[in-house]
Amino acid sequence: MKIDLHVHTDASDGTEPVSVVFDRAKDLGLDVLAITDHDTVSHWAASAEASERTGLGLVPGIEITTRAVFTGEDGHTHKVGMHMLAYLPDPTNVALVKRLDETVNSRIIRLQEITDRIAKDYSLTWQDVLDQVQVGATLGRPSVADALVANGHFVERGEVFEKLWFKGSPYYVPNREVPDPREAIELINAAGGVAVLAHPLARGYKPAHENDYPQAHFESLIEAGLAGFEVYHPEIGADVQPWLLDLTTRHDLIVTGSSDYHGVTGKPNELGQCTTAPEMLERIIDQATGSKPVNLEL
Ligand code: AMP
Ligand code: FE
Ligand code: FE
Ligand code: ZN
């Protein structure tokens, strides 16, 4: 049974509509998808339809943008963007929907600021960015990248990320007006969902020595109700997986694996590249009280 629990569509920064993603998943022999677009539930209805049409199981989800400020084991203050996967929350929960709306709106202002900064050096307008997305989609840097590609400045998304958004780049503005991970976990749990930390320590995290892992911070999130960690993900190094697995084992947490697919041209990640064990999905479904999976018998 092939289960991929983190997939994007054009409801946020994926390049393909839900129906295309499900067709591709079926062709690749997958059995279950969680569609987890950034900070929105606008993909849920179309996902349920595509699930019924293709016969694949669906776990409705959201990838919630958060920003953490914490003191690391190294004694330094860290400010980092963290993504929280929410599985099977009640999509009509007022507090959750309100916070997602706030995030989506703050993303627009932040993306306009990023666009203004880039426009000083490259031909780029806000309309160019809007032209890259479906109406109502959650905006993110990938839409800016797509606009720069469309304007002929770069060949693909990845090149823009590499060349414009390096550490300390003048073209980068963080997502500041978003919940911290603890608030996101509490919102998810109050909405009957299950919170799983997306791609922990991904993107080339290289601790100088073992003590540099943010153990106290992660344990504070577990205390706040974090249910699991996405240990298997194309961008998580094999070097950090043993530490994550040890943490999840000690706290008896859910371990997931997912592709973080963003469309064929969105990112190199392929559907089903990393997968989740059926018993772990069963734990997610058993814990959730907010909504039900679609077309799924384990
Ligand atoms: P944002 O949330 O606006 O800061 O944008 C981050 C998003 O950009 C992530 O969710 C990924 O989908 C995407 N992303 C990050 N790095 C890359 C990359 N190297 N190539 C393509 N997309 C990327
Ligand atoms: Fe994304
Ligand atoms: Fe993410
Ligand atoms: Zn993602």
CSV table of C-alpha atoms and ligand atoms in Angstrom, one decimal:
chain,number,residue,atom,x,y,z
A,1,MET,CA,0.0,0.0,0.0
A,2,LYS,CA,1.6,3.3,-1.1
A,3,ILE,CA,0.6,6.2,1.0
A,4,ASP,CA,1.8,9.8,0.3
A,5,LEU,CA,0.7,12.2,3.0
A,6,HIS,CA,2.0,15.6,1.8
A,7,VAL,CA,1.1,16.8,-1.7
A,8,HIS,CA,0.5,20.2,-3.2
A,9,THR,CA,-1.8,21.4,-6.0
A,10,ASP,CA,-2.6,24.8,-7.7
A,11,ALA,CA,-4.7,25.7,-4.7
A,12,SER,CA,-1.3,26.9,-3.4
A,13,ASP,CA,2.2,26.6,-4.9
A,14,GLY,CA,1.8,23.3,-6.8
A,15,THR,CA,1.7,23.6,-10.6
A,16,GLU,CA,-1.1,21.1,-11.3
A,17,PRO,CA,-4.9,21.0,-10.4
A,18,VAL,CA,-6.1,18.3,-8.0
A,19,SER,CA,-7.5,16.1,-10.8
A,20,VAL,CA,-4.2,16.0,-12.7
A,21,VAL,CA,-2.3,15.1,-9.4
A,22,PHE,CA,-4.8,12.2,-8.7
A,23,ASP,CA,-4.4,10.9,-12.3
A,24,ARG,CA,-0.6,10.9,-12.0
A,25,ALA,CA,-0.8,9.2,-8.6
A,26,LYS,CA,-3.0,6.5,-10.0
A,27,ASP,CA,-0.6,6.0,-13.0
A,28,LEU,CA,2.3,5.7,-10.5
A,29,GLY,CA,0.4,3.0,-8.5
A,30,LEU,CA,-0.3,5.0,-5.4
A,31,ASP,CA,-3.2,4.1,-3.1
A,32,VAL,CA,-3.7,7.1,-0.8
A,33,LEU,CA,-2.9,10.8,-1.0
A,34,ALA,CA,-3.1,13.6,1.6
A,35,ILE,CA,-3.6,16.9,-0.3
A,36,THR,CA,-2.0,19.5,2.0
A,37,ASP,CA,-1.9,22.9,0.3
A,38,HIS,CA,-0.5,25.8,2.2
A,39,ASP,CA,-2.8,27.6,4.7
A,40,THR,CA,-6.1,26.7,2.9
A,41,VAL,CA,-8.9,24.2,2.7
A,42,SER,CA,-10.0,25.4,-0.8
A,43,HIS,CA,-8.7,22.1,-2.4
A,44,TRP,CA,-10.8,19.9,-0.1
A,45,ALA,CA,-14.0,19.6,-2.3
A,46,ALA,CA,-12.1,19.0,-5.6
A,47,SER,CA,-9.9,16.4,-3.8
A,48,ALA,CA,-12.9,14.5,-2.6
A,49,GLU,CA,-14.3,14.4,-6.1
A,50,ALA,CA,-11.0,13.3,-7.6
A,51,SER,CA,-10.7,10.6,-4.9
A,52,GLU,CA,-14.1,9.2,-5.8
A,53,ARG,CA,-13.4,9.4,-9.5
A,54,THR,CA,-10.0,7.6,-9.4
A,55,GLY,CA,-10.6,5.3,-6.5
A,56,LEU,CA,-7.6,6.5,-4.5
A,57,GLY,CA,-8.0,7.2,-0.8
A,58,LEU,CA,-7.9,10.8,0.4
A,59,VAL,CA,-6.8,12.2,3.7
A,60,PRO,CA,-7.8,15.9,3.6
A,61,GLY,CA,-5.1,18.2,5.1
A,62,ILE,CA,-3.4,21.6,5.3
A,63,GLU,CA,0.2,22.6,5.6
A,64,ILE,CA,0.2,25.5,8.0
A,65,THR,CA,2.9,28.1,7.9
A,66,THR,CA,4.4,28.9,11.3
A,67,ARG,CA,7.4,30.8,12.6
A,68,ALA,CA,9.2,29.7,15.7
A,69,VAL,CA,11.5,31.8,17.9
A,70,PHE,CA,13.4,29.7,20.4
A,71,THR,CA,16.6,29.2,22.3
A,72,GLY,CA,18.5,26.3,20.8
A,73,GLU,CA,20.8,23.8,22.6
A,74,ASP,CA,23.6,26.0,21.5
A,75,GLY,CA,22.2,28.9,23.6
A,76,HIS,CA,21.5,31.0,20.5
A,77,THR,CA,18.1,32.5,19.6
A,78,HIS,CA,16.7,30.9,16.4
A,79,LYS,CA,14.0,32.3,14.2
A,80,VAL,CA,12.9,29.7,11.8
A,81,GLY,CA,9.9,29.1,9.5
A,82,MET,CA,8.3,25.7,10.4
A,83,HIS,CA,5.5,24.0,8.5
A,84,MET,CA,2.8,22.1,10.5
A,85,LEU,CA,0.8,19.5,8.7
A,86,ALA,CA,-2.8,19.3,9.9
A,87,TYR,CA,-4.6,16.1,9.1
A,88,LEU,CA,-8.4,15.7,9.2
A,89,PRO,CA,-9.3,18.9,11.1
A,90,ASP,CA,-12.8,20.2,10.9
A,91,PRO,CA,-12.5,22.6,7.9
A,92,THR,CA,-15.3,24.8,9.3
A,93,ASN,CA,-13.7,25.4,12.7
A,94,VAL,CA,-14.0,29.1,13.1
A,95,ALA,CA,-10.7,29.7,15.0
A,96,LEU,CA,-8.7,27.6,12.5
A,97,VAL,CA,-10.3,29.2,9.4
A,98,LYS,CA,-9.8,32.7,10.8
A,99,ARG,CA,-6.1,32.1,11.5
A,100,LEU,CA,-5.6,30.6,8.0
A,101,ASP,CA,-7.3,33.7,6.4
A,102,GLU,CA,-4.9,36.0,8.4
A,103,THR,CA,-1.9,34.0,7.2
A,104,VAL,CA,-3.1,34.0,3.5
A,105,ASN,CA,-3.6,37.8,3.7
A,106,SER,CA,-0.2,38.4,5.4
A,107,ARG,CA,1.4,36.3,2.7
A,108,ILE,CA,0.1,38.7,0.1
A,109,ILE,CA,1.6,41.7,1.8
A,110,ARG,CA,4.9,39.9,2.3
A,111,LEU,CA,5.0,38.7,-1.4
A,112,GLN,CA,4.3,42.3,-2.5
A,113,GLU,CA,7.3,43.4,-0.5
A,114,ILE,CA,9.5,40.6,-2.0
A,115,THR,CA,8.3,41.6,-5.4
A,116,ASP,CA,9.1,45.3,-4.8
A,117,ARG,CA,12.6,44.4,-3.7
A,118,ILE,CA,13.2,42.1,-6.7
A,119,ALA,CA,11.7,44.7,-9.1
A,120,LYS,CA,14.6,47.1,-8.3
A,121,ASP,CA,16.9,44.7,-10.2
A,122,TYR,CA,14.7,42.6,-12.5
A,123,SER,CA,11.6,43.4,-14.6
A,124,LEU,CA,8.7,42.2,-12.5
A,125,THR,CA,5.3,43.5,-11.5
A,126,TRP,CA,2.7,42.4,-9.0
A,127,GLN,CA,0.4,41.6,-11.9
A,128,ASP,CA,3.1,39.3,-13.3
A,129,VAL,CA,3.0,37.3,-10.0
A,130,LEU,CA,-0.8,37.2,-10.0
A,131,ASP,CA,-0.8,35.9,-13.6
A,132,GLN,CA,1.0,32.8,-12.3
A,133,VAL,CA,-1.7,31.6,-9.9
A,134,GLN,CA,-5.3,30.5,-9.9
A,135,VAL,CA,-7.7,33.0,-8.3
A,136,GLY,CA,-7.9,32.3,-4.6
A,137,ALA,CA,-4.7,30.3,-4.4
A,138,THR,CA,-2.4,30.8,-1.5
A,139,LEU,CA,0.5,32.9,-2.7
A,140,GLY,CA,4.1,31.9,-2.0
A,141,ARG,CA,7.6,32.6,-3.3
A,142,PRO,CA,7.1,29.9,-6.1
A,143,SER,CA,4.6,32.3,-7.8
A,144,VAL,CA,7.3,35.0,-7.8
A,145,ALA,CA,9.8,32.5,-9.1
A,146,ASP,CA,7.4,31.5,-11.9
A,147,ALA,CA,6.9,35.1,-12.9
A,148,LEU,CA,10.6,35.7,-13.1
A,149,VAL,CA,10.9,32.6,-15.3
A,150,ALA,CA,8.0,33.8,-17.5
A,151,ASN,CA,9.8,37.1,-17.9
A,152,GLY,CA,12.9,35.3,-19.1
A,153,HIS,CA,15.2,36.0,-16.2
A,154,PHE,CA,15.7,32.3,-15.0
A,155,VAL,CA,15.0,28.9,-16.5
A,156,GLU,CA,13.1,27.3,-13.6
A,157,ARG,CA,11.8,27.7,-10.1
A,158,GLY,CA,14.8,26.0,-8.4
A,159,GLU,CA,17.2,28.4,-10.0
A,160,VAL,CA,15.4,31.4,-8.6
A,161,PHE,CA,15.4,29.9,-5.1
A,162,GLU,CA,19.1,29.2,-5.4
A,163,LYS,CA,20.2,32.5,-6.9
A,164,LEU,CA,17.8,35.0,-5.2
A,165,TRP,CA,16.9,33.5,-1.8
A,166,PHE,CA,20.2,32.5,-0.3
A,167,LYS,CA,20.8,33.1,3.4
A,168,GLY,CA,20.9,36.9,4.1
A,169,SER,CA,19.5,37.8,0.7
A,170,PRO,CA,18.1,41.3,0.3
A,171,TYR,CA,15.2,39.7,-1.7
A,172,TYR,CA,14.0,37.7,1.2
A,173,VAL,CA,11.2,38.7,3.7
A,174,PRO,CA,10.1,36.1,6.2
A,175,ASN,CA,6.4,35.1,6.9
A,176,ARG,CA,6.2,37.1,10.2
A,177,GLU,CA,2.4,37.4,10.8
A,178,VAL,CA,1.8,33.7,11.2
A,179,PRO,CA,1.2,31.5,14.3
A,180,ASP,CA,4.1,30.0,16.2
A,181,PRO,CA,4.2,26.2,16.0
A,182,ARG,CA,2.6,25.8,19.5
A,183,GLU,CA,-0.4,28.0,18.5
A,184,ALA,CA,-0.8,26.0,15.3
A,185,ILE,CA,-0.7,22.7,17.2
A,186,GLU,CA,-3.4,24.0,19.6
A,187,LEU,CA,-5.6,25.2,16.7
A,188,ILE,CA,-5.3,21.9,14.9
A,189,ASN,CA,-6.1,19.9,18.0
A,190,ALA,CA,-9.0,22.1,18.9
A,191,ALA,CA,-10.4,21.5,15.4
A,192,GLY,CA,-10.1,17.7,15.9
A,193,GLY,CA,-7.1,17.4,13.6
A,194,VAL,CA,-3.8,15.6,14.0
A,195,ALA,CA,-0.6,17.8,14.0
A,196,VAL,CA,2.6,16.4,12.3
A,197,LEU,CA,5.7,18.5,11.9
A,198,ALA,CA,6.5,18.8,8.1
A,199,HIS,CA,10.1,18.1,7.0
A,200,PRO,CA,11.8,18.7,10.4
A,201,LEU,CA,15.4,19.8,10.1
A,202,ALA,CA,15.2,19.7,6.3
A,203,ARG,CA,17.1,21.9,3.8
A,204,GLY,CA,20.6,21.0,4.6
A,205,TYR,CA,20.5,21.1,8.4
A,206,LYS,CA,23.9,20.2,9.6
A,207,PRO,CA,24.5,20.2,13.3
A,208,ALA,CA,28.1,20.9,14.4
A,209,HIS,CA,27.7,18.1,16.9
A,210,GLU,CA,24.9,16.0,18.4
A,211,ASN,CA,23.9,18.5,21.0
A,212,ASP,CA,22.9,21.1,18.4
A,213,TYR,CA,19.6,19.3,17.6
A,214,PRO,CA,16.7,21.4,18.9
A,215,GLN,CA,15.6,18.7,21.4
A,216,ALA,CA,14.1,21.0,24.1
A,217,HIS,CA,12.2,22.9,21.4
A,218,PHE,CA,10.8,19.8,19.8
A,219,GLU,CA,9.9,18.4,23.2
A,220,SER,CA,8.0,21.5,24.0
A,221,LEU,CA,6.0,21.0,20.9
A,222,ILE,CA,5.3,17.4,21.8
A,223,GLU,CA,4.1,18.7,25.2
A,224,ALA,CA,1.8,21.1,23.3
A,225,GLY,CA,0.2,18.2,21.5
A,226,LEU,CA,2.3,17.5,18.4
A,227,ALA,CA,1.4,14.0,17.3
A,228,GLY,CA,4.1,13.1,14.9
A,229,PHE,CA,7.1,13.9,12.7
A,230,GLU,CA,7.5,13.6,8.9
A,231,VAL,CA,10.8,11.8,9.2
A,232,TYR,CA,10.9,10.5,5.5
A,233,HIS,CA,10.9,13.4,3.0
A,234,PRO,CA,13.1,14.0,0.0
A,235,GLU,CA,14.8,17.0,1.7
A,236,ILE,CA,15.6,15.3,5.1
A,237,GLY,CA,19.2,14.1,5.2
A,238,ALA,CA,19.8,10.5,6.1
A,239,ASP,CA,22.2,11.9,8.7
A,240,VAL,CA,19.4,13.4,10.8
A,241,GLN,CA,16.9,10.6,10.5
A,242,PRO,CA,18.3,8.4,13.3
A,243,TRP,CA,18.0,11.3,15.8
A,244,LEU,CA,14.4,12.0,14.7
A,245,LEU,CA,13.5,8.3,14.9
A,246,ASP,CA,15.0,8.1,18.4
A,247,LEU,CA,12.9,11.1,19.5
A,248,THR,CA,9.7,9.7,18.0
A,249,THR,CA,10.3,6.3,19.5
A,250,ARG,CA,10.9,7.7,23.0
A,251,HIS,CA,7.7,9.7,22.9
A,252,ASP,CA,5.7,7.0,21.0
A,253,LEU,CA,4.8,9.4,18.2
A,254,ILE,CA,3.5,9.0,14.6
A,255,VAL,CA,6.2,8.8,11.9
A,256,THR,CA,5.2,9.7,8.4
A,257,GLY,CA,6.9,9.8,5.0
A,258,SER,CA,5.8,11.9,2.1
A,259,SER,CA,6.9,13.4,-1.2
A,260,ASP,CA,5.9,17.1,-0.8
A,261,TYR,CA,5.1,16.9,-4.5
A,262,HIS,CA,4.6,20.3,-6.2
A,263,GLY,CA,3.9,19.3,-9.8
A,264,VAL,CA,6.2,18.0,-12.4
A,265,THR,CA,7.7,21.4,-13.0
A,266,GLY,CA,7.3,22.7,-9.5
A,267,LYS,CA,10.0,20.7,-7.7
A,268,PRO,CA,12.0,17.6,-8.4
A,269,ASN,CA,10.0,15.7,-5.7
A,270,GLU,CA,8.0,12.9,-7.3
A,271,LEU,CA,4.7,11.5,-6.0
A,272,GLY,CA,5.3,8.4,-3.8
A,273,GLN,CA,9.0,9.2,-3.5
A,274,CYS,CA,8.7,8.8,0.3
A,275,THR,CA,5.7,7.0,1.8
A,276,THR,CA,3.9,6.3,5.1
A,277,ALA,CA,3.3,2.9,6.8
A,278,PRO,CA,-0.4,1.9,6.9
A,279,GLU,CA,-0.3,1.5,10.7
A,280,MET,CA,0.9,5.1,11.0
A,281,LEU,CA,-2.0,6.4,8.8
A,282,GLU,CA,-4.3,4.3,11.0
A,283,ARG,CA,-3.1,6.1,14.1
A,284,ILE,CA,-3.8,9.5,12.4
A,285,ILE,CA,-7.3,8.4,11.4
A,286,ASP,CA,-8.0,7.0,14.9
A,287,GLN,CA,-6.8,10.2,16.6
A,288,ALA,CA,-8.7,12.6,14.4
A,289,THR,CA,-12.2,13.7,15.3
A,290,GLY,CA,-12.6,16.7,13.0
A,291,SER,CA,-13.3,15.0,9.7
A,292,LYS,CA,-13.2,11.7,7.9
A,293,PRO,CA,-10.9,10.3,5.2
A,294,VAL,CA,-12.5,9.7,1.8
A,295,ASN,CA,-12.7,6.4,0.0
A,296,LEU,CA,-10.4,4.7,2.5
A,297,GLU,CA,-10.5,1.3,4.1
A,298,LEU,CA,-7.3,0.2,5.8
B,1,AMP,P1,7.2,30.6,1.0
B,1,AMP,O1,6.3,29.8,1.9
B,1,AMP,O2,6.5,31.7,0.3
B,1,AMP,O3,8.4,31.1,1.8
B,1,AMP,O4,7.8,29.6,-0.1
B,1,AMP,C1,8.3,28.4,0.3
B,1,AMP,C2,7.8,27.3,-0.7
B,1,AMP,O5,8.7,27.4,-1.8
B,1,AMP,C3,7.9,25.9,-0.1
B,1,AMP,O6,6.7,25.5,0.4
B,1,AMP,C4,8.3,25.1,-1.3
B,1,AMP,O7,7.1,24.8,-2.0
B,1,AMP,C5,8.9,26.1,-2.3
B,1,AMP,N1,10.4,25.8,-2.5
B,1,AMP,C6,11.3,26.0,-1.5
B,1,AMP,N2,12.5,25.7,-2.1
B,1,AMP,C7,12.3,25.4,-3.4
B,1,AMP,C8,13.2,25.1,-4.5
B,1,AMP,N3,14.5,25.0,-4.4
B,1,AMP,N4,12.6,24.9,-5.7
B,1,AMP,C9,11.2,25.0,-5.8
B,1,AMP,N5,10.4,25.3,-4.8
B,1,AMP,C10,10.9,25.5,-3.6
B,2,FE,FE,5.2,24.6,-1.1
B,3,FE,FE,6.7,22.7,3.7
B,4,ZN,ZN,4.8,21.2,1.5
